[in-house]
mmCIF file of C-alpha atoms in Angstrom:
data_model
loop_
_atom_site.group_PDB
_atom_site.id
_atom_site.type_symbol
_atom_site.label_atom_id
_atom_site.label_comp_id
_atom_site.label_asym_id
_atom_site.label_seq_id
_atom_site.Cartn_x
_atom_site.Cartn_y
_atom_site.Cartn_z
ATOM 1 C CA MET N 1 -86.806 40.591 78.682
ATOM 2 C CA SER N 2 -87.119 43.744 80.745
ATOM 3 C CA ILE N 3 -89.177 46.813 80.839
ATOM 4 C CA GLN N 4 -87.788 50.269 81.177
ATOM 5 C CA ILE N 5 -90.112 52.474 83.282
ATOM 6 C CA ARG N 6 -88.962 56.064 83.455
ATOM 7 C CA ASP N 7 -85.288 55.675 83.899
ATOM 8 C CA LYS N 8 -85.189 52.242 85.597
ATOM 9 C CA LEU N 9 -84.875 48.877 84.008
ATOM 10 C CA TYR N 10 -86.935 46.040 85.586
ATOM 11 C CA ARG N 11 -86.092 42.406 84.642
ATOM 12 C CA LEU N 12 -89.226 40.435 83.857
ATOM 13 C CA GLU N 13 -89.862 36.792 84.313
ATOM 14 C CA PRO N 14 -92.770 34.695 82.939
ATOM 15 C CA GLY N 15 -95.844 35.411 84.924
ATOM 16 C CA ASP N 16 -94.923 38.927 85.963
ATOM 17 C CA VAL N 17 -97.626 41.679 85.981
ATOM 18 C CA VAL N 18 -96.728 45.295 85.185
ATOM 19 C CA ILE N 19 -99.107 48.091 86.049
ATOM 20 C CA LEU N 20 -98.609 51.435 84.514
ATOM 21 C CA PRO N 21 -100.906 54.437 85.099
ATOM 22 C CA PRO N 22 -101.390 56.837 82.307
ATOM 23 C CA GLY N 23 -98.500 59.046 81.304
ATOM 24 C CA ILE N 24 -95.700 56.852 82.625
ATOM 25 C CA PRO N 25 -92.941 56.513 80.003
ATOM 26 C CA HIS N 26 -92.034 52.970 79.380
ATOM 27 C CA LYS N 27 -90.737 50.548 76.717
ATOM 28 C CA ALA N 28 -90.073 46.791 76.506
ATOM 29 C CA VAL N 29 -86.405 45.813 76.191
ATOM 30 C CA ILE N 30 -85.844 42.533 74.405
ATOM 31 C CA HIS N 31 -82.504 41.028 75.343
ATOM 32 C CA ASP N 32 -82.650 37.972 73.118
ATOM 33 C CA GLN N 33 -84.367 38.251 69.820
ATOM 34 C CA ASP N 34 -84.450 34.386 69.404
ATOM 35 C CA GLN N 35 -86.367 33.952 72.694
ATOM 36 C CA PRO N 36 -90.104 34.087 72.120
ATOM 37 C CA TYR N 37 -92.351 35.890 74.472
ATOM 38 C CA SER N 38 -95.962 36.744 74.650
ATOM 39 C CA ARG N 39 -97.756 39.484 76.679
ATOM 40 C CA PHE N 40 -101.263 40.653 77.386
ATOM 41 C CA VAL N 41 -101.999 44.318 77.440
ATOM 42 C CA PHE N 42 -105.093 45.305 79.302
ATOM 43 C CA TRP N 43 -105.838 49.019 78.783
ATOM 44 C CA ILE N 44 -108.778 50.836 80.230
ATOM 45 C CA SER N 45 -109.542 54.589 80.046
ATOM 46 C CA VAL N 46 -109.274 56.899 82.972
ATOM 47 C CA GLU N 47 -112.986 57.647 82.817
ATOM 48 C CA TYR N 48 -113.843 53.836 82.990
ATOM 49 C CA TYR N 49 -111.414 53.365 85.804
ATOM 50 C CA GLN N 50 -112.943 56.314 87.727
ATOM 51 C CA ARG N 51 -116.357 54.783 87.316
ATOM 52 C CA LEU N 52 -115.093 51.540 88.855
ATOM 53 C CA ARG N 53 -113.441 53.436 91.708
ATOM 54 C CA GLN N 54 -116.681 55.229 92.463
ATOM 55 C CA MET N 55 -118.146 51.757 92.939
ATOM 56 C CA SER N 56 -115.442 50.586 95.322
ATOM 57 C CA GLU N 57 -112.015 51.887 96.452
ATOM 58 C CA ASP N 58 -110.902 48.297 96.383
ATOM 59 C CA TYR N 59 -110.335 48.774 92.549
ATOM 60 C CA TYR N 60 -107.820 51.580 93.299
ATOM 61 C CA TYR N 61 -105.086 49.965 95.440
ATOM 62 C CA LEU N 62 -102.991 48.764 92.529
ATOM 63 C CA VAL N 63 -103.016 52.091 90.705
ATOM 64 C CA GLN N 64 -102.331 53.909 93.961
ATOM 65 C CA CYS N 65 -99.197 51.692 94.509
ATOM 66 C CA ALA N 66 -97.997 52.443 90.952
ATOM 67 C CA ALA N 67 -98.746 56.256 91.060
ATOM 68 C CA GLU N 68 -97.601 57.016 94.577
ATOM 69 C CA LYS N 69 -95.068 54.371 95.410
ATOM 70 C CA LYS N 70 -93.764 53.616 92.006
ATOM 71 C CA GLN N 71 -94.621 49.988 92.548
ATOM 72 C CA TYR N 72 -95.000 48.758 88.942
ATOM 73 C CA VAL N 73 -93.825 45.068 88.764
ATOM 74 C CA TYR N 74 -95.342 42.067 90.542
ATOM 75 C CA HIS N 75 -93.644 38.710 90.306
ATOM 76 C CA ASN N 76 -95.978 35.669 90.284
ATOM 77 C CA SER N 77 -95.467 32.007 90.505
ATOM 78 C CA THR N 78 -96.695 29.744 87.729
ATOM 79 C CA VAL N 79 -99.816 28.893 89.765
ATOM 80 C CA GLU N 80 -100.543 32.538 90.625
ATOM 81 C CA PHE N 81 -100.174 33.654 86.994
ATOM 82 C CA SER N 82 -102.321 30.708 85.862
ATOM 83 C CA GLY N 83 -105.291 32.258 87.900
ATOM 84 C CA ILE N 84 -104.655 35.666 86.252
ATOM 85 C CA GLN N 85 -104.315 34.161 82.872
ATOM 86 C CA SER N 86 -107.620 32.284 83.249
ATOM 87 C CA LYS N 87 -109.473 35.479 84.036
ATOM 88 C CA ILE N 88 -107.926 37.138 80.998
ATOM 89 C CA PHE N 89 -108.961 34.230 78.753
ATOM 90 C CA HIS N 90 -112.475 34.355 80.112
ATOM 91 C CA LEU N 91 -112.641 38.111 79.322
ATOM 92 C CA ILE N 92 -111.303 37.629 75.789
ATOM 93 C CA GLU N 93 -113.687 34.787 75.138
ATOM 94 C CA GLU N 94 -116.543 36.934 76.098
ATOM 95 C CA LEU N 95 -115.437 39.792 74.072
ATOM 96 C CA HIS N 96 -115.508 37.642 70.984
ATOM 97 C CA ALA N 97 -118.717 35.737 71.765
ATOM 98 C CA GLN N 98 -122.271 36.652 70.723
ATOM 99 C CA ARG N 99 -124.100 35.508 73.744
ATOM 100 C CA TYR N 100 -126.938 36.866 75.634
ATOM 101 C CA GLY N 101 -125.847 39.179 78.433
ATOM 102 C CA LYS N 102 -122.458 39.832 76.841
ATOM 103 C CA GLU N 103 -121.991 43.386 78.012
ATOM 104 C CA ALA N 104 -122.961 42.504 81.576
ATOM 105 C CA ARG N 105 -120.565 39.495 81.571
ATOM 106 C CA ILE N 106 -117.757 41.654 80.153
ATOM 107 C CA PHE N 107 -118.260 44.099 82.952
ATOM 108 C CA ILE N 108 -118.318 41.341 85.562
ATOM 109 C CA ASN N 109 -115.080 39.796 84.076
ATOM 110 C CA ILE N 110 -113.259 43.220 84.101
ATOM 111 C CA CYS N 111 -114.280 43.762 87.726
ATOM 112 C CA ASP N 112 -113.189 40.228 88.644
ATOM 113 C CA LEU N 113 -109.852 40.630 86.888
ATOM 114 C CA LEU N 114 -109.130 44.031 88.509
ATOM 115 C CA LEU N 115 -110.225 42.923 91.943
ATOM 116 C CA HIS N 116 -108.016 39.739 91.585
ATOM 117 C CA LEU N 117 -105.013 41.948 90.568
ATOM 118 C CA ASN N 118 -105.629 44.378 93.491
ATOM 119 C CA ARG N 119 -105.797 41.482 95.921
ATOM 120 C CA MET N 120 -102.595 40.028 94.464
ATOM 121 C CA ALA N 121 -100.878 43.436 94.985
ATOM 122 C CA TYR N 122 -102.274 43.819 98.513
ATOM 123 C CA GLU N 123 -101.489 40.254 99.581
ATOM 124 C CA LYS N 124 -97.917 40.528 98.335
ATOM 125 C CA LYS N 125 -97.321 43.685 100.180
ATOM 126 C CA GLN N 126 -98.816 42.202 103.367
ATOM 127 C CA SER N 127 -96.783 38.999 103.171
ATOM 128 C CA GLY N 128 -93.619 41.203 102.557
ATOM 129 C CA LYS N 129 -94.408 43.200 105.730
ATOM 130 C CA ASN N 130 -94.714 39.911 107.713
ATOM 131 C CA ARG N 131 -91.370 38.821 106.308
ATOM 132 C CA ARG N 132 -89.573 42.134 106.668
ATOM 133 C CA GLY N 133 -91.244 43.733 109.588
ATOM 134 C CA SER N 134 -92.207 47.339 108.962
ATOM 135 C CA GLU N 135 -89.806 48.022 106.082
ATOM 136 C CA SER N 136 -91.028 49.743 102.957
ATOM 137 C CA LEU N 137 -91.482 47.414 99.920
ATOM 138 C CA SER N 138 -91.037 50.003 97.221
ATOM 139 C CA GLU N 139 -88.371 47.672 95.615
ATOM 140 C CA TYR N 140 -89.941 44.421 96.681
ATOM 141 C CA SER N 141 -90.732 43.223 93.202
ATOM 142 C CA ALA N 142 -88.110 45.110 91.098
ATOM 143 C CA VAL N 143 -84.947 43.276 90.102
ATOM 144 C CA TYR N 144 -82.258 45.634 89.112
#
């Protein structure tokens, strides 16, 4: 499977995370119809995201990399993606539960997921700098 973002095709592997700011043209490209795949789509409104950003700029790093540097795809190992997937499942579980403090827990889970993804992006960039010196990593996670 791949994803076409604007006019570039990015090959995706299991565990990849794709970040797309609003208005970025994209589409999934299925190469093998017999190969099953699953994906999570986490969509938040611009207004909600701006509220989070007012709380902390730490929530903005990922979107900034996508919007300014065209860094959309992040490859993850199975272990790295397991952590992300766990946070997604906790959020989904809370969305469907009828428990005391549901709205507060949903907010906490969203913040936790977004901070985790922002750290992931930041740490991947920093480890890339250590490996490559001061080179730009604009194509670090894209496979052409």
